[in-house]
PDB file of C-alpha atoms in Angstrom:
ATOM      1  CA  MET A  10    -175.153 -29.538  72.664  1.00 67.00           C
ATOM      2  CA  ILE A  11    -171.965 -27.537  72.973  1.00 82.00           C
ATOM      3  CA  TYR A  12    -172.205 -26.316  69.369  1.00 78.00           C
ATOM      4  CA  TYR A  13    -175.764 -25.022  69.484  1.00 79.00           C
ATOM      5  CA  TYR A  14    -175.764 -22.985  72.678  1.00 82.00           C
ATOM      6  CA  GLU A  15    -173.584 -20.047  73.717  1.00 87.00           C
ATOM      7  CA  PHE A  16    -172.389 -20.048  77.319  1.00 91.00           C
ATOM      8  CA  TRP A  17    -169.539 -18.802  79.478  1.00 93.00           C
ATOM      9  CA  GLY A  18    -166.469 -21.054  79.179  1.00 93.00           C
ATOM     10  CA  LYS A  19    -167.512 -22.630  75.879  1.00 92.00           C
ATOM     11  CA  ARG A  20    -164.239 -21.671  74.140  1.00 92.00           C
ATOM     12  CA  THR A  21    -162.229 -23.051  77.078  1.00 95.00           C
ATOM     13  CA  ILE A  22    -164.080 -26.370  76.938  1.00 94.00           C
ATOM     14  CA  ILE A  23    -163.499 -26.630  73.179  1.00 92.00           C
ATOM     15  CA  ASN A  24    -159.794 -25.823  73.665  1.00 93.00           C
ATOM     16  CA  LEU A  25    -159.536 -28.517  76.345  1.00 94.00           C
ATOM     17  CA  ILE A  26    -161.217 -31.052  74.056  1.00 93.00           C
ATOM     18  CA  GLN A  27    -158.840 -30.135  71.229  1.00 91.00           C
ATOM     19  CA  THR A  28    -155.841 -30.457  73.551  1.00 92.00           C
ATOM     20  CA  LEU A  29    -156.916 -34.020  74.337  1.00 92.00           C
ATOM     21  CA  TYR A  30    -156.636 -34.961  70.616  1.00 91.00           C
ATOM     22  CA  SER A  31    -152.923 -35.538  70.977  1.00 89.00           C
ATOM     23  CA  VAL A  32    -152.677 -37.001  74.469  1.00 91.00           C
ATOM     24  CA  PRO A  33    -150.321 -39.998  74.277  1.00 92.00           C
ATOM     25  CA  THR A  34    -152.258 -43.238  74.567  1.00 92.00           C
ATOM     26  CA  VAL A  35    -149.908 -44.541  77.228  1.00 93.00           C
ATOM     27  CA  LEU A  36    -150.764 -41.493  79.374  1.00 94.00           C
ATOM     28  CA  VAL A  37    -154.488 -42.251  79.059  1.00 94.00           C
ATOM     29  CA  GLY A  38    -153.673 -45.852  79.987  1.00 95.00           C
ATOM     30  CA  LEU A  39    -151.652 -44.759  83.015  1.00 96.00           C
ATOM     31  CA  PHE A  40    -154.407 -42.396  84.186  1.00 96.00           C
ATOM     32  CA  LEU A  41    -157.045 -45.117  83.874  1.00 97.00           C
ATOM     33  CA  PHE A  42    -154.710 -47.665  85.491  1.00 98.00           C
ATOM     34  CA  LEU A  43    -154.352 -45.408  88.536  1.00 98.00           C
ATOM     35  CA  LEU A  44    -158.142 -45.087  88.747  1.00 98.00           C
ATOM     36  CA  ILE A  45    -159.051 -48.777  88.398  1.00 98.00           C
ATOM     37  CA  SER A  46    -156.096 -50.567  89.999  1.00 97.00           C
ATOM     38  CA  GLN A  47    -156.627 -52.188  93.414  1.00 96.00           C
ATOM     39  CA  GLN A  48    -155.353 -49.048  95.166  1.00 97.00           C
ATOM     40  CA  GLY A  49    -157.353 -46.709  92.933  1.00 97.00           C
ATOM     41  CA  PRO A  50    -160.727 -45.187  93.789  1.00 98.00           C
ATOM     42  CA  PHE A  51    -162.508 -47.529  91.359  1.00 98.00           C
ATOM     43  CA  GLY A  52    -160.474 -50.650  92.142  1.00 97.00           C
ATOM     44  CA  PHE A  53    -163.527 -52.302  93.667  1.00 98.00           C
ATOM     45  CA  LEU A  54    -165.020 -52.532  90.152  1.00 98.00           C
ATOM     46  CA  LYS A  55    -162.253 -55.000  89.178  1.00 97.00           C
ATOM     47  CA  LEU A  56    -161.913 -53.582  85.651  1.00 98.00           C
ATOM     48  CA  LEU A  57    -158.138 -53.926  85.380  1.00 97.00           C
ATOM     49  CA  PHE A  58    -157.061 -56.582  82.849  1.00 97.00           C
ATOM     50  CA  THR A  59    -160.597 -56.976  81.491  1.00 97.00           C
ATOM     51  CA  PRO A  60    -162.147 -56.251  78.098  1.00 97.00           C
ATOM     52  CA  THR A  61    -164.565 -53.842  79.821  1.00 97.00           C
ATOM     53  CA  GLY A  62    -161.655 -51.839  81.210  1.00 97.00           C
ATOM     54  CA  MET A  63    -160.104 -51.745  77.738  1.00 97.00           C
ATOM     55  CA  ILE A  64    -163.363 -50.484  76.235  1.00 97.00           C
ATOM     56  CA  ILE A  65    -163.544 -47.716  78.830  1.00 97.00           C
ATOM     57  CA  GLY A  66    -159.967 -46.777  77.947  1.00 96.00           C
ATOM     58  CA  GLN A  67    -160.738 -46.687  74.230  1.00 96.00           C
ATOM     59  CA  VAL A  68    -163.793 -44.516  74.849  1.00 96.00           C
ATOM     60  CA  LEU A  69    -161.715 -42.079  76.921  1.00 95.00           C
ATOM     61  CA  LEU A  70    -159.145 -42.036  74.135  1.00 95.00           C
ATOM     62  CA  ILE A  71    -161.424 -41.384  71.159  1.00 96.00           C
ATOM     63  CA  LEU A  72    -164.186 -39.304  72.751  1.00 96.00           C
ATOM     64  CA  PRO A  73    -162.253 -36.015  72.483  1.00 95.00           C
ATOM     65  CA  LEU A  74    -161.666 -36.685  68.765  1.00 94.00           C
ATOM     66  CA  LEU A  75    -165.305 -37.511  68.121  1.00 95.00           C
ATOM     67  CA  ILE A  76    -166.608 -34.532  70.075  1.00 95.00           C
ATOM     68  CA  GLY A  77    -164.067 -32.055  68.718  1.00 94.00           C
ATOM     69  CA  PHE A  78    -164.360 -33.005  65.074  1.00 94.00           C
ATOM     70  CA  THR A  79    -168.147 -33.183  65.338  1.00 94.00           C
ATOM     71  CA  ILE A  80    -168.184 -29.634  66.727  1.00 93.00           C
ATOM     72  CA  THR A  81    -165.959 -28.555  63.832  1.00 92.00           C
ATOM     73  CA  ALA A  82    -168.310 -30.286  61.378  1.00 93.00           C
ATOM     74  CA  LEU A  83    -171.338 -28.536  62.851  1.00 93.00           C
ATOM     75  CA  VAL A  84    -169.610 -25.145  62.818  1.00 91.00           C
ATOM     76  CA  GLY A  85    -168.998 -25.744  59.101  1.00 91.00           C
ATOM     77  CA  VAL A  86    -172.736 -25.839  58.417  1.00 92.00           C
ATOM     78  CA  SER A  87    -173.959 -22.518  57.084  1.00 89.00           C
ATOM     79  CA  THR A  88    -175.758 -20.372  59.646  1.00 89.00           C
ATOM     80  CA  GLN A  89    -178.395 -19.869  56.956  1.00 94.00           C
ATOM     81  CA  ILE A  90    -179.493 -23.490  57.468  1.00 94.00           C
ATOM     82  CA  LYS A  91    -180.100 -22.837  61.166  1.00 91.00           C
ATOM     83  CA  GLU A  92    -181.857 -19.533  60.470  1.00 93.00           C
ATOM     84  CA  LEU A  93    -184.013 -21.100  57.747  1.00 95.00           C
ATOM     85  CA  ALA A  94    -185.081 -23.973  59.996  1.00 94.00           C
ATOM     86  CA  ILE A  95    -186.003 -21.569  62.789  1.00 94.00           C
ATOM     87  CA  SER A  96    -187.879 -19.225  60.427  1.00 96.00           C
ATOM     88  CA  LEU A  97    -189.888 -22.185  59.139  1.00 96.00           C
ATOM     89  CA  GLY A  98    -191.007 -22.901  62.693  1.00 96.00           C
ATOM     90  CA  ALA A  99    -188.656 -25.751  63.575  1.00 96.00           C
ATOM     91  CA  SER A 100    -188.227 -26.513  67.252  1.00 95.00           C
ATOM     92  CA  THR A 101    -184.767 -26.475  68.816  1.00 93.00           C
ATOM     93  CA  TYR A 102    -184.645 -30.266  68.506  1.00 94.00           C
ATOM     94  CA  GLN A 103    -185.703 -30.176  64.831  1.00 96.00           C
ATOM     95  CA  THR A 104    -183.138 -27.455  64.111  1.00 94.00           C
ATOM     96  CA  ILE A 105    -180.357 -29.503  65.724  1.00 93.00           C
ATOM     97  CA  ILE A 106    -181.370 -32.591  63.716  1.00 95.00           C
ATOM     98  CA  THR A 107    -181.362 -30.520  60.508  1.00 95.00           C
ATOM     99  CA  ILE A 108    -177.867 -29.206  61.260  1.00 95.00           C
ATOM    100  CA  ILE A 109    -176.615 -32.722  62.051  1.00 94.00           C
ATOM    101  CA  LYS A 110    -178.054 -34.006  58.758  1.00 94.00           C
ATOM    102  CA  GLU A 111    -176.237 -31.238  56.903  1.00 94.00           C
ATOM    103  CA  ALA A 112    -172.963 -32.146  58.637  1.00 94.00           C
ATOM    104  CA  ARG A 113    -173.382 -35.930  58.414  1.00 91.00           C
ATOM    105  CA  TYR A 114    -170.471 -36.552  56.013  1.00 89.00           C
ATOM    106  CA  ALA A 115    -168.048 -34.553  58.124  1.00 91.00           C
ATOM    107  CA  ILE A 116    -169.370 -36.312  61.237  1.00 93.00           C
ATOM    108  CA  MET A 117    -168.769 -39.649  59.502  1.00 90.00           C
ATOM    109  CA  SER A 118    -165.185 -38.525  58.918  1.00 90.00           C
ATOM    110  CA  ALA A 119    -164.898 -37.888  62.660  1.00 93.00           C
ATOM    111  CA  VAL A 120    -166.107 -41.437  63.278  1.00 91.00           C
ATOM    112  CA  ILE A 121    -163.496 -42.788  60.839  1.00 90.00           C
ATOM    113  CA  LEU A 122    -160.764 -40.806  62.635  1.00 91.00           C
ATOM    114  CA  GLY A 123    -161.927 -42.117  66.004  1.00 93.00           C
ATOM    115  CA  PHE A 124    -161.982 -45.668  64.688  1.00 92.00           C
ATOM    116  CA  GLY A 125    -158.487 -45.208  63.284  1.00 91.00           C
ATOM    117  CA  ARG A 126    -157.168 -44.022  66.633  1.00 93.00           C
ATOM    118  CA  ALA A 127    -158.850 -46.883  68.488  1.00 93.00           C
ATOM    119  CA  ILE A 128    -157.749 -49.636  66.120  1.00 92.00           C
ATOM    120  CA  SER A 129    -154.124 -48.480  66.076  1.00 92.00           C
ATOM    121  CA  GLU A 130    -153.811 -47.983  69.823  1.00 93.00           C
ATOM    122  CA  VAL A 131    -151.351 -49.952  71.976  1.00 93.00           C
ATOM    123  CA  GLY A 132    -150.790 -47.973  75.206  1.00 92.00           C
ATOM    124  CA  VAL A 133    -154.226 -48.316  76.792  1.00 94.00           C
ATOM    125  CA  ALA A 134    -154.594 -51.901  75.582  1.00 94.00           C
ATOM    126  CA  ILE A 135    -151.369 -53.062  77.224  1.00 95.00           C
ATOM    127  CA  LEU A 136    -151.676 -51.074  80.460  1.00 95.00           C
ATOM    128  CA  ILE A 137    -155.350 -51.812  81.069  1.00 97.00           C
ATOM    129  CA  GLY A 138    -155.791 -55.139  79.273  1.00 96.00           C
ATOM    130  CA  GLY A 139    -152.453 -56.694  80.068  1.00 95.00           C
ATOM    131  CA  ASN A 140    -152.156 -58.428  76.664  1.00 95.00           C
ATOM    132  CA  ILE A 141    -153.581 -61.685  78.030  1.00 96.00           C
ATOM    133  CA  ARG A 142    -153.769 -64.304  75.265  1.00 95.00           C
ATOM    134  CA  GLY A 143    -157.333 -65.282  74.449  1.00 96.00           C
ATOM    135  CA  PHE A 144    -158.791 -62.594  76.706  1.00 97.00           C
ATOM    136  CA  THR A 145    -157.407 -59.074  76.255  1.00 96.00           C
ATOM    137  CA  ARG A 146    -154.882 -59.434  73.446  1.00 96.00           C
ATOM    138  CA  THR A 147    -155.606 -57.187  70.453  1.00 96.00           C
ATOM    139  CA  PHE A 148    -154.048 -57.010  67.002  1.00 96.00           C
ATOM    140  CA  THR A 149    -151.815 -54.133  68.030  1.00 96.00           C
ATOM    141  CA  THR A 150    -150.638 -55.731  71.272  1.00 96.00           C
ATOM    142  CA  ALA A 151    -150.023 -59.018  69.449  1.00 97.00           C
ATOM    143  CA  ILE A 152    -147.951 -57.182  66.827  1.00 97.00           C
ATOM    144  CA  SER A 153    -145.934 -55.522  69.590  1.00 96.00           C
ATOM    145  CA  LEU A 154    -145.414 -58.826  71.410  1.00 97.00           C
ATOM    146  CA  GLU A 155    -144.454 -60.811  68.308  1.00 97.00           C
ATOM    147  CA  THR A 156    -142.063 -58.089  67.142  1.00 98.00           C
ATOM    148  CA  SER A 157    -140.329 -58.116  70.538  1.00 97.00           C
ATOM    149  CA  ARG A 158    -140.034 -61.909  70.221  1.00 98.00           C
ATOM    150  CA  GLY A 159    -138.424 -61.502  66.799  1.00 98.00           C
ATOM    151  CA  ASN A 160    -141.356 -63.103  64.980  1.00 98.00           C
ATOM    152  CA  LEU A 161    -141.483 -60.498  62.224  1.00 98.00           C
ATOM    153  CA  VAL A 162    -143.372 -62.667  59.733  1.00 98.00           C
ATOM    154  CA  LEU A 163    -146.321 -63.018  62.119  1.00 98.00           C
ATOM    155  CA  SER A 164    -146.117 -59.320  63.039  1.00 98.00           C
ATOM    156  CA  ILE A 165    -146.270 -58.313  59.377  1.00 98.00           C
ATOM    157  CA  ALA A 166    -149.134 -60.741  58.702  1.00 98.00           C
ATOM    158  CA  LEU A 167    -151.103 -59.331  61.635  1.00 98.00           C
ATOM    159  CA  GLY A 168    -150.329 -55.827  60.374  1.00 97.00           C
ATOM    160  CA  PHE A 169    -151.750 -56.665  56.947  1.00 98.00           C
ATOM    161  CA  ILE A 170    -154.882 -58.123  58.543  1.00 97.00           C
ATOM    162  CA  LEU A 171    -155.296 -54.946  60.600  1.00 96.00           C
ATOM    163  CA  LEU A 172    -154.745 -52.798  57.517  1.00 96.00           C
ATOM    164  CA  SER A 173    -157.278 -54.880  55.559  1.00 96.00           C
ATOM    165  CA  LEU A 174    -159.818 -54.497  58.348  1.00 94.00           C
ATOM    166  CA  SER A 175    -159.305 -50.726  58.320  1.00 92.00           C
ATOM    167  CA  LEU A 176    -159.686 -50.639  54.550  1.00 94.00           C
ATOM    168  CA  ILE A 177    -162.923 -52.654  54.659  1.00 94.00           C
ATOM    169  CA  ILE A 178    -164.389 -50.420  57.386  1.00 90.00           C
ATOM    170  CA  ASN A 179    -163.378 -47.312  55.440  1.00 86.00           C
ATOM    171  CA  PHE A 180    -164.975 -48.613  52.220  1.00 89.00           C
ATOM    172  CA  LEU A 181    -168.125 -49.513  54.144  1.00 89.00           C
ATOM    173  CA  LEU A 182    -168.392 -46.066  55.720  1.00 83.00           C
ATOM    174  CA  ASN A 183    -167.751 -44.378  52.369  1.00 81.00           C
ATOM    175  CA  TYR A 184    -170.444 -46.565  50.813  1.00 86.00           C
ATOM    176  CA  LEU A 185    -172.849 -45.483  53.543  1.00 81.00           C
ATOM    177  CA  GLN A 186    -171.981 -41.867  52.720  1.00 77.00           C
ATOM    178  CA  GLY A 187    -172.954 -42.502  49.122  1.00 77.00           C
ATOM    179  CA  LYS A 188    -169.411 -42.037  47.823  1.00 59.00           C
ATOM    180  CA  ASP A 189    -167.356 -44.396  45.682  1.00 45.00           C
TER     181      ASP A 189
END
């Protein structure tokens, strides 16, 4: 766990993770496209224009957010909690679990941010999924397609559905946090 242990290069790794927060989604899509296209080193896996390829792209996109904000959440936990757990005889594993429990609401916020980035993403979805109707089309790629076709009513309707989905997920996660 990058938070718990001190090691050479830790600050550099954290800075790299934080830099990846703002990488344009189309750049992540292009990078993955180059890796999994027929000419790429992983072309034999045939992941291009598949839901699996899209999932890999989404994971690559949101992982830096989840890791970075989770580290920030854990750093926000008082060092007294860690020291208390250790002084009471907690193992390293038990201490880490205690710290995670203390940071759970901030970690949940990191999950919400990651979900928000994934659900609003277009670049990876189009480059890796190809926007194939009935197979790899997502809400965001459908909105983009319908807007380019001039079908604004459908685009707006899809946007409201996407917004409603986000709102429901957010309420659910807040409920799980014990907030209202």
